[in-house]
Amino acid sequence: MPDLLYPLRRVGHLVVEGVWRFGFAMRFLFLLLINSLQTLQRLPLLIREIYFAGVLSLLIIVVSGTFVGMVLALQGYTTLNSFGSTEALGTLVALSLLRELGPVLAALLFASRSGSAMTAEIGLMKATEQLDAMAVMGVNPIARVLAPRFWAGVVSMPLLAAVFNVCGIVGGYFVGVVMIGLDGGAYWSQMQSNVDLHYDVVNGVIKSVIFGVAVTLIAVFEGVNAVPTAAGVSGATTRTVVTSALVILALDFMLTAFMF
Amino acid sequence: MVQRGTIDLWVGVFAVIGLGALLFLALKVANLTSIGSGVQSYVVYADFDNIGGLKVRAPVKAAGVLVGRVESIALDTKTMRARATLALNSEYRFSKDVSAQILTAGLLGEQYIGLLDGGDEVQLAAGDKIDITSSALVLEDLVGKFMLSFAEKPTNSTE
C-alpha cells in the first residue's frame, strides 16, 4: 500500500511546508516591524532603497501604464460604440484602472522588476556571508539591510500605482479624444461624476499599499531564506516573482470582494 | 555608484511625481468638489411605492443639475413602501412641498431622482420627508398594461 498513499503524503507534506513558510514569513514580518524604528531614524538608508525600488521602476510603470490605458480606450471604444454610449469611455478607463488594473499591474511589474532584484541582492549578500559579517561586527542586519528595503517597497508601491493610473488615464485620453475624436469634455466630466474619492480612489490606494507590503515581504523573505549557493539564489529569485504574482492575484480577489 | 545627492534628488522627484499623481486622481479624476465627499449636506427622506432600479449613490437632480445623492434605500415594514434617504447639498434649498420622482436617464440609462420645487414658503429642513412622490416607471408594468389594453380592444370592437 505505501505506493498508493504516496501522492496523499506528498500533498500533506506540501501543505505542512506551506503553513510553515507562512508562519516563518509572519514571524519575519514581526521582526522587521520591531527593527524598523532604527531604520526610520536613519533616513539616507531608506532613501537609497526607495531610489532602487521606486525611482528605477518609474520608466516601466509609465510606459506600461500609458499602453494599458491606450488599449483600454481602444477596446472600450469598440464595445461602447455598439451601444452608442462612447461618452462613458472616460468612466470605463478610470474605474478599471483605479479599482483593478492600476494596483494589480503596478504590483506585478514591481514584483518582477524590484522584488526580484531585492531577493537576488539579499540572497547574494547571504551567500557571500555579508549578513553574518555584519552581525559579527554588531550591526543588526535586519535593521541595516532588510527593513529599509521593506519600507522602501511599502512607500514606493502606492506612488507607482498612482503614476500608473494617471498615465493610463492620459493614455486613454490620447486614444479616445486625440485619435478617435471623442469629446474631451465628456471624457473628463463623465469620469468626474462617476468616480468617487473614497469608494474608488482611496480603496485603490489601500489595495496598492497592501500589495506593497506583500510583495516586498515576499522578496525580502525569499532573499534571507535563499540557499546560499548560485542555484539557491536563482531559485529564490524565481520563487519571489511566482509567489508574488499568485499572492497579488489572490489578495486582489479577496480585497475586491470586501471593498466593492 | 550613484552619488548621494543625485539619489536624494531622484527620490524627491519620484515622491513629487507620485504625490502629484495621487492629487491628480483626487482632484481631476474623482473631482473632490462633487457631492458625497467633503461637501456639507443635509438628509431628507422620500417614500416611494416602487423604486424600480434605483441604486444607492444614484444622483438626485433638480432641473437636470446634480444636487445630491441617494444615501440609502430601505423597506419600511409598516407601510411596505421603499424609503430612500437623500443627501442634498446644503447650498440648495427646496420648499416643503417639493415633489420627487424617479426618472431614467435615456432609454436604458441609470435611474435617478428628479426634484421639482413647489410653491410653499417654508423650506425643506434636514430630516423632513418629501410627501409628493411618484414611483419609477417599471417597464414590465408598462408592457403589461399595454398588453391588457391590446387584449381588450378586440372585445370592444365586437360590441
Coordinates of C-alpha atoms in Angstrom, one line a residue:
Chain A
M1 CA 0.0 0.0 0.0
P2 CA 2.8 2.5 0.5
D3 CA 2.9 3.5 -3.2
L4 CA -0.8 4.2 -3.2
L5 CA -0.6 6.6 -0.3
Y6 CA 2.5 8.4 -1.7
P7 CA 0.6 11.2 -3.6
L8 CA -1.5 11.8 -0.5
R9 CA 1.6 12.0 1.7
R10 CA 3.1 14.4 -0.9
V11 CA 0.1 16.7 -0.7
G12 CA 0.2 16.6 3.1
H13 CA 3.9 17.5 3.0
L14 CA 3.3 20.4 0.7
V15 CA 0.5 21.8 2.9
V16 CA 2.6 21.4 6.1
E17 CA 5.5 23.1 4.3
G18 CA 3.3 25.9 3.1
V19 CA 2.0 26.6 6.6
W20 CA 5.5 26.5 8.0
R21 CA 6.7 29.1 5.4
F22 CA 3.7 31.3 6.1
G23 CA 4.4 31.1 9.8
F24 CA 8.0 32.0 9.2
A25 CA 7.1 34.9 7.0
M26 CA 4.7 36.3 9.6
R27 CA 7.3 36.0 12.3
F28 CA 9.8 37.6 9.9
L29 CA 7.3 40.5 9.3
F30 CA 7.1 40.9 13.1
L31 CA 10.9 41.1 13.4
L32 CA 11.0 43.6 10.6
L33 CA 8.5 45.8 12.3
I34 CA 10.3 45.6 15.6
N35 CA 13.6 46.6 14.0
S36 CA 12.2 49.3 11.7
L37 CA 12.4 52.1 14.3
Q38 CA 16.1 52.2 13.9
T39 CA 15.7 52.2 10.1
L40 CA 13.3 55.1 10.2
Q41 CA 15.8 57.1 12.2
R42 CA 18.4 56.6 9.5
L43 CA 16.6 58.1 6.5
P44 CA 19.5 58.0 4.0
L45 CA 19.4 54.2 4.0
L46 CA 15.7 54.3 3.3
I47 CA 16.0 56.9 0.6
R48 CA 18.7 54.9 -1.1
E49 CA 16.4 51.9 -1.3
I50 CA 13.5 54.0 -2.5
Y51 CA 15.8 55.1 -5.3
F52 CA 16.5 51.5 -6.3
A53 CA 13.0 50.1 -5.8
G54 CA 10.8 53.1 -6.8
V55 CA 12.7 55.6 -9.0
L56 CA 14.3 53.0 -11.2
S57 CA 10.8 51.3 -11.7
L58 CA 9.3 54.6 -12.9
L59 CA 10.1 54.1 -16.6
I60 CA 8.5 50.7 -16.9
I61 CA 5.5 51.9 -14.9
V62 CA 5.0 55.0 -17.1
V63 CA 5.3 53.0 -20.3
S64 CA 3.1 50.1 -19.3
G65 CA 0.5 52.4 -17.7
T66 CA 0.2 54.5 -20.9
F67 CA -0.1 51.5 -23.1
V68 CA -2.7 49.8 -20.8
G69 CA -4.8 53.0 -20.8
M70 CA -4.5 53.3 -24.6
V71 CA -5.5 49.6 -25.1
L72 CA -8.4 50.0 -22.7
A73 CA -9.7 53.0 -24.6
L74 CA -9.4 51.3 -27.9
Q75 CA -11.2 48.2 -26.7
G76 CA -13.7 50.1 -24.7
Y77 CA -14.5 52.3 -27.6
T78 CA -15.4 49.4 -29.9
T79 CA -17.7 47.9 -27.3
L80 CA -19.3 51.1 -26.1
N81 CA -19.7 52.3 -29.7
S82 CA -22.1 49.4 -30.4
F83 CA -24.3 50.6 -27.5
G84 CA -24.0 54.2 -28.6
S85 CA -22.5 55.3 -25.3
T86 CA -19.0 56.3 -26.2
E87 CA -19.1 59.2 -23.7
A88 CA -18.8 56.7 -20.9
L89 CA -15.2 55.9 -22.1
G90 CA -13.6 58.1 -19.5
T91 CA -15.5 56.4 -16.7
L92 CA -14.6 53.0 -18.1
V93 CA -10.9 53.7 -18.3
A94 CA -10.7 55.5 -15.0
L95 CA -12.7 52.9 -13.0
S96 CA -10.9 49.9 -14.4
L97 CA -7.6 51.5 -13.7
L98 CA -8.3 52.8 -10.3
R99 CA -10.0 49.8 -8.9
E100 CA -8.2 46.9 -10.5
L101 CA -5.6 47.3 -13.2
G102 CA -3.6 50.1 -11.7
P103 CA -2.8 48.4 -8.3
V104 CA -2.5 44.9 -9.7
L105 CA -0.4 45.6 -12.8
A106 CA 1.8 48.0 -11.0
A107 CA 2.4 45.4 -8.2
L108 CA 3.1 42.7 -10.8
L109 CA 5.6 44.9 -12.5
F110 CA 7.1 46.0 -9.2
A111 CA 7.5 42.4 -8.1
S112 CA 9.3 41.4 -11.3
R113 CA 11.4 44.4 -11.5
S114 CA 12.3 45.4 -7.9
G115 CA 11.2 42.4 -5.9
S116 CA 13.4 40.0 -7.9
A117 CA 16.3 42.5 -7.6
M118 CA 15.9 42.7 -3.8
T119 CA 15.8 38.9 -3.5
A120 CA 18.9 38.5 -5.7
E121 CA 20.8 41.2 -3.8
I122 CA 19.9 39.9 -0.3
G123 CA 20.5 36.3 -1.4
L124 CA 23.9 37.1 -2.7
M125 CA 24.7 39.0 0.5
K126 CA 23.8 35.9 2.4
A127 CA 25.7 33.6 0.1
T128 CA 28.9 35.7 0.5
E129 CA 28.3 35.8 4.2
Q130 CA 28.0 39.6 4.3
L131 CA 24.9 39.4 6.6
D132 CA 26.8 37.2 9.1
A133 CA 29.8 39.5 8.9
M134 CA 27.5 42.4 9.8
A135 CA 26.1 40.5 12.8
V136 CA 29.6 39.7 13.9
M137 CA 30.5 43.4 13.7
G138 CA 27.5 44.2 15.9
V139 CA 25.4 45.7 13.1
N140 CA 21.9 44.4 13.1
P141 CA 21.4 43.1 9.5
I142 CA 17.6 43.3 9.8
A143 CA 17.7 47.0 10.6
R144 CA 20.6 47.7 8.3
V145 CA 19.7 45.7 5.2
L146 CA 16.2 44.2 5.3
A147 CA 13.9 46.7 6.9
P148 CA 15.0 49.6 4.7
R149 CA 14.2 47.5 1.6
F150 CA 10.8 46.5 3.1
W151 CA 9.8 50.1 3.9
A152 CA 11.1 51.3 0.5
G153 CA 8.7 48.9 -1.2
V154 CA 5.8 49.8 1.0
V155 CA 6.3 53.5 0.3
S156 CA 7.0 53.2 -3.4
M157 CA 4.2 50.9 -4.3
P158 CA 1.2 53.3 -3.8
L159 CA 3.1 56.1 -5.6
L160 CA 3.9 53.8 -8.5
A161 CA 0.3 52.7 -8.7
A162 CA -0.9 56.3 -8.7
V163 CA 1.6 57.1 -11.5
F164 CA 0.4 54.1 -13.4
N165 CA -3.2 55.2 -13.1
V166 CA -2.5 58.7 -14.2
C167 CA -0.5 57.5 -17.2
G168 CA -3.3 55.1 -18.1
I169 CA -6.0 57.8 -17.9
V170 CA -3.9 60.2 -20.0
G171 CA -3.2 57.3 -22.5
G172 CA -6.9 56.7 -22.7
Y173 CA -7.5 60.4 -23.3
F174 CA -4.9 60.3 -26.1
V175 CA -6.6 57.4 -27.9
G176 CA -10.2 58.4 -27.1
V177 CA -10.0 62.1 -27.7
V178 CA -7.0 62.8 -29.8
M179 CA -7.0 59.8 -32.1
I180 CA -10.7 58.7 -32.2
G181 CA -12.1 62.2 -31.8
L182 CA -14.5 61.9 -28.9
D183 CA -15.4 64.9 -27.0
G184 CA -12.7 65.8 -24.5
G185 CA -15.1 67.5 -22.1
A186 CA -17.3 64.4 -21.9
Y187 CA -14.3 62.2 -21.2
W188 CA -13.4 64.2 -18.1
S189 CA -16.8 65.2 -16.9
Q190 CA -18.3 61.6 -17.1
M191 CA -15.2 60.4 -15.3
Q192 CA -15.6 63.0 -12.6
S193 CA -19.3 62.4 -12.0
N194 CA -18.8 58.6 -11.7
V195 CA -15.6 58.3 -9.8
D196 CA -15.9 58.7 -6.1
L197 CA -12.9 59.7 -4.0
H198 CA -13.4 57.3 -1.1
Y199 CA -15.0 54.5 -2.9
D200 CA -12.7 54.3 -5.9
V201 CA -9.5 56.3 -5.4
V202 CA -8.9 55.6 -1.7
N203 CA -9.8 51.9 -2.0
G204 CA -7.3 51.6 -4.9
V205 CA -4.6 53.2 -2.8
I206 CA -5.3 50.8 0.1
K207 CA -5.0 47.9 -2.3
S208 CA -1.6 49.1 -3.6
V209 CA -0.3 49.6 0.0
I210 CA -1.3 46.0 0.8
F211 CA 0.3 44.7 -2.4
G212 CA 3.4 46.7 -1.5
V213 CA 3.6 45.0 1.9
A214 CA 3.0 41.6 0.4
V215 CA 5.5 41.9 -2.5
T216 CA 8.4 43.3 -0.5
L217 CA 7.8 40.9 2.4
I218 CA 8.0 38.0 0.0
A219 CA 11.0 39.5 -1.8
V220 CA 13.0 40.1 1.4
F221 CA 11.9 36.8 3.0
E222 CA 12.9 34.8 0.0
G223 CA 16.2 36.6 -0.1
V224 CA 17.0 35.8 3.5
N225 CA 15.9 32.2 3.2
A226 CA 17.7 31.6 -0.1
V227 CA 20.0 28.6 -0.1
P228 CA 23.5 30.3 -0.1
T229 CA 24.6 29.0 -3.5
A230 CA 24.3 30.3 -7.0
A231 CA 21.5 27.9 -7.8
G232 CA 19.8 28.8 -4.5
V233 CA 19.8 32.5 -5.2
S234 CA 18.4 32.0 -8.7
G235 CA 15.7 29.7 -7.3
A236 CA 14.8 32.2 -4.7
T237 CA 14.5 35.0 -7.3
T238 CA 12.2 32.8 -9.4
R239 CA 10.1 32.0 -6.3
T240 CA 9.8 35.7 -5.4
V241 CA 8.3 36.5 -8.8
V242 CA 6.0 33.5 -8.9
T243 CA 4.8 33.7 -5.3
S244 CA 4.3 37.5 -5.5
A245 CA 2.2 37.1 -8.7
L246 CA 0.0 34.5 -7.1
V247 CA -0.3 36.3 -3.8
I248 CA -1.2 39.6 -5.6
L249 CA -3.9 38.0 -7.6
A250 CA -5.4 36.1 -4.6
L251 CA -5.2 39.2 -2.4
D252 CA -6.8 41.3 -5.1
F253 CA -9.7 38.9 -5.4
M254 CA -10.3 39.0 -1.7
L255 CA -9.9 42.8 -1.4
T256 CA -12.3 43.4 -4.3
A257 CA -14.8 41.1 -2.7
F258 CA -14.6 43.1 0.5
M259 CA -14.4 46.6 -0.9
F260 CA -16.7 46.8 -3.9
Chain B
M1 CA 27.7 54.0 -7.6
V2 CA 25.3 56.9 -7.9
Q3 CA 26.1 59.9 -5.7
R4 CA 24.1 60.6 -2.6
G5 CA 22.9 64.0 -3.8
T6 CA 21.7 62.5 -7.1
I7 CA 19.8 59.8 -5.3
D8 CA 18.2 62.3 -3.0
L9 CA 17.2 64.4 -6.0
W10 CA 15.7 61.5 -7.8
V11 CA 13.8 60.2 -4.8
G12 CA 12.5 63.7 -4.3
V13 CA 11.4 63.8 -8.0
F14 CA 9.8 60.4 -7.5
A15 CA 7.9 61.5 -4.4
V16 CA 6.7 64.7 -6.0
I17 CA 5.5 62.8 -9.1
G18 CA 3.8 60.1 -7.1
L19 CA 2.1 62.5 -4.7
G20 CA 1.2 64.7 -7.7
A21 CA -0.4 61.7 -9.4
L22 CA -2.4 61.0 -6.2
L23 CA -3.5 64.6 -6.1
F24 CA -4.4 64.5 -9.8
L25 CA -6.5 61.3 -9.2
A26 CA -8.3 63.0 -6.2
L27 CA -8.9 66.4 -7.9
K28 CA -9.2 65.8 -11.6
V29 CA -10.5 62.2 -11.8
A30 CA -12.6 61.9 -8.7
N31 CA -13.5 65.6 -8.6
L32 CA -13.3 66.3 -4.9
T33 CA -15.8 69.1 -5.2
S34 CA -18.6 66.8 -6.2
I35 CA -21.2 65.9 -3.7
G36 CA -20.7 63.0 -1.4
S37 CA -17.2 63.8 -0.3
G38 CA -16.5 66.7 1.9
V39 CA -19.4 68.9 0.9
Q40 CA -21.9 69.9 3.6
S41 CA -25.1 68.1 3.0
Y42 CA -28.4 67.6 4.7
V43 CA -30.6 64.5 4.8
V44 CA -34.2 64.2 3.7
Y45 CA -36.5 61.2 3.2
A46 CA -38.8 60.2 0.4
D47 CA -41.2 57.2 0.3
F48 CA -41.9 55.5 -3.0
D49 CA -44.4 52.7 -3.9
N50 CA -41.8 51.3 -6.2
I51 CA -38.2 52.4 -6.7
G52 CA -37.6 50.2 -9.7
G53 CA -33.9 50.0 -10.4
L54 CA -32.8 52.9 -8.2
K55 CA -29.4 52.3 -6.6
V56 CA -27.6 53.7 -3.6
R57 CA -25.4 56.7 -4.7
A58 CA -27.7 57.4 -7.6
P59 CA -27.8 61.1 -8.4
V60 CA -30.6 63.5 -7.2
K61 CA -31.2 66.2 -9.7
A62 CA -33.3 69.4 -9.9
A63 CA -33.8 70.8 -13.3
G64 CA -31.1 68.5 -14.5
V65 CA -28.5 69.8 -12.1
L66 CA -26.9 67.4 -9.6
V67 CA -27.9 68.5 -6.1
G68 CA -27.3 65.3 -4.1
R69 CA -27.1 61.6 -3.9
V70 CA -29.2 58.7 -2.7
E71 CA -27.6 57.7 0.6
S72 CA -29.6 54.5 1.4
I73 CA -32.6 52.6 0.4
A74 CA -34.7 50.5 2.8
L75 CA -38.1 48.9 3.0
D76 CA -40.4 50.5 5.6
T77 CA -42.0 47.3 7.0
K78 CA -45.1 49.2 8.4
T79 CA -46.2 50.8 5.1
M80 CA -44.4 48.3 2.9
R81 CA -43.1 51.3 0.8
A82 CA -39.5 51.9 -0.1
R83 CA -37.8 54.7 1.9
A84 CA -34.9 56.5 0.1
T85 CA -32.6 58.6 2.2
L86 CA -31.3 61.6 0.1
A87 CA -28.2 63.6 1.0
L88 CA -28.7 67.0 -0.6
N89 CA -26.1 69.7 -1.0
S90 CA -26.6 72.4 1.7
E91 CA -26.2 75.1 -1.0
Y92 CA -29.5 74.1 -2.4
R93 CA -32.7 74.7 -0.5
F94 CA -36.2 73.5 -1.6
S95 CA -39.7 74.4 -0.5
K96 CA -41.5 72.0 1.8
D97 CA -43.9 70.8 -0.9
V98 CA -41.1 69.7 -3.3
S99 CA -42.0 66.6 -5.2
A100 CA -39.7 63.7 -6.0
Q101 CA -40.0 61.3 -8.9
I102 CA -37.8 58.5 -10.1
L103 CA -36.7 59.1 -13.7
T104 CA -34.5 57.2 -16.1
A105 CA -31.5 58.8 -17.9
G106 CA -32.2 57.8 -21.5
L107 CA -33.9 54.6 -22.5
L108 CA -31.5 52.2 -20.9
G109 CA -29.7 54.6 -18.6
E110 CA -29.4 54.6 -14.8
Q111 CA -32.3 55.8 -12.7
Y112 CA -32.1 59.0 -10.7
I113 CA -34.4 61.1 -8.5
G114 CA -35.7 64.3 -10.0
L115 CA -36.8 67.0 -7.7
L116 CA -39.5 69.6 -8.7
D117 CA -39.7 72.6 -6.4
G118 CA -43.1 73.6 -5.1
G119 CA -44.5 76.9 -4.0
D120 CA -44.5 76.6 -0.2
E121 CA -42.8 79.4 1.7
V122 CA -41.5 77.0 4.3
Q123 CA -38.2 75.4 3.4
L124 CA -37.5 71.8 3.5
A125 CA -35.3 71.1 6.6
A126 CA -33.0 68.3 7.5
G127 CA -34.8 65.2 8.5
D128 CA -38.0 66.1 6.7
K129 CA -40.0 63.8 4.5
I130 CA -40.9 64.6 0.9
D131 CA -44.6 63.9 0.7
I132 CA -45.3 64.1 -3.0
T133 CA -43.5 61.3 -4.8
S134 CA -44.1 59.3 -7.9
S135 CA -42.7 55.9 -8.5
A136 CA -40.3 54.5 -11.0
L137 CA -41.6 53.5 -14.4
V138 CA -41.3 49.8 -14.4
L139 CA -41.0 48.6 -18.0
E140 CA -42.8 45.2 -17.2
D141 CA -45.8 47.0 -15.7
L142 CA -46.0 49.3 -18.7
V143 CA -45.8 46.4 -21.2
G144 CA -48.4 44.5 -19.1
K145 CA -50.8 47.5 -19.2
F146 CA -50.2 47.8 -22.9
M147 CA -50.9 44.1 -23.5
L148 CA -54.0 44.4 -21.4
S149 CA -55.4 47.3 -23.4
F150 CA -54.4 45.5 -26.5
A151 CA -56.3 42.4 -25.4
E152 CA -59.3 44.4 -24.5
K153 CA -59.6 46.2 -27.8
P154 CA -60.9 43.3 -30.0
T155 CA -63.7 42.6 -27.5
N156 CA -64.6 46.4 -27.6
S157 CA -64.8 46.4 -31.3
T158 CA -67.1 43.4 -31.4
E159 CA -69.6 45.1 -29.1

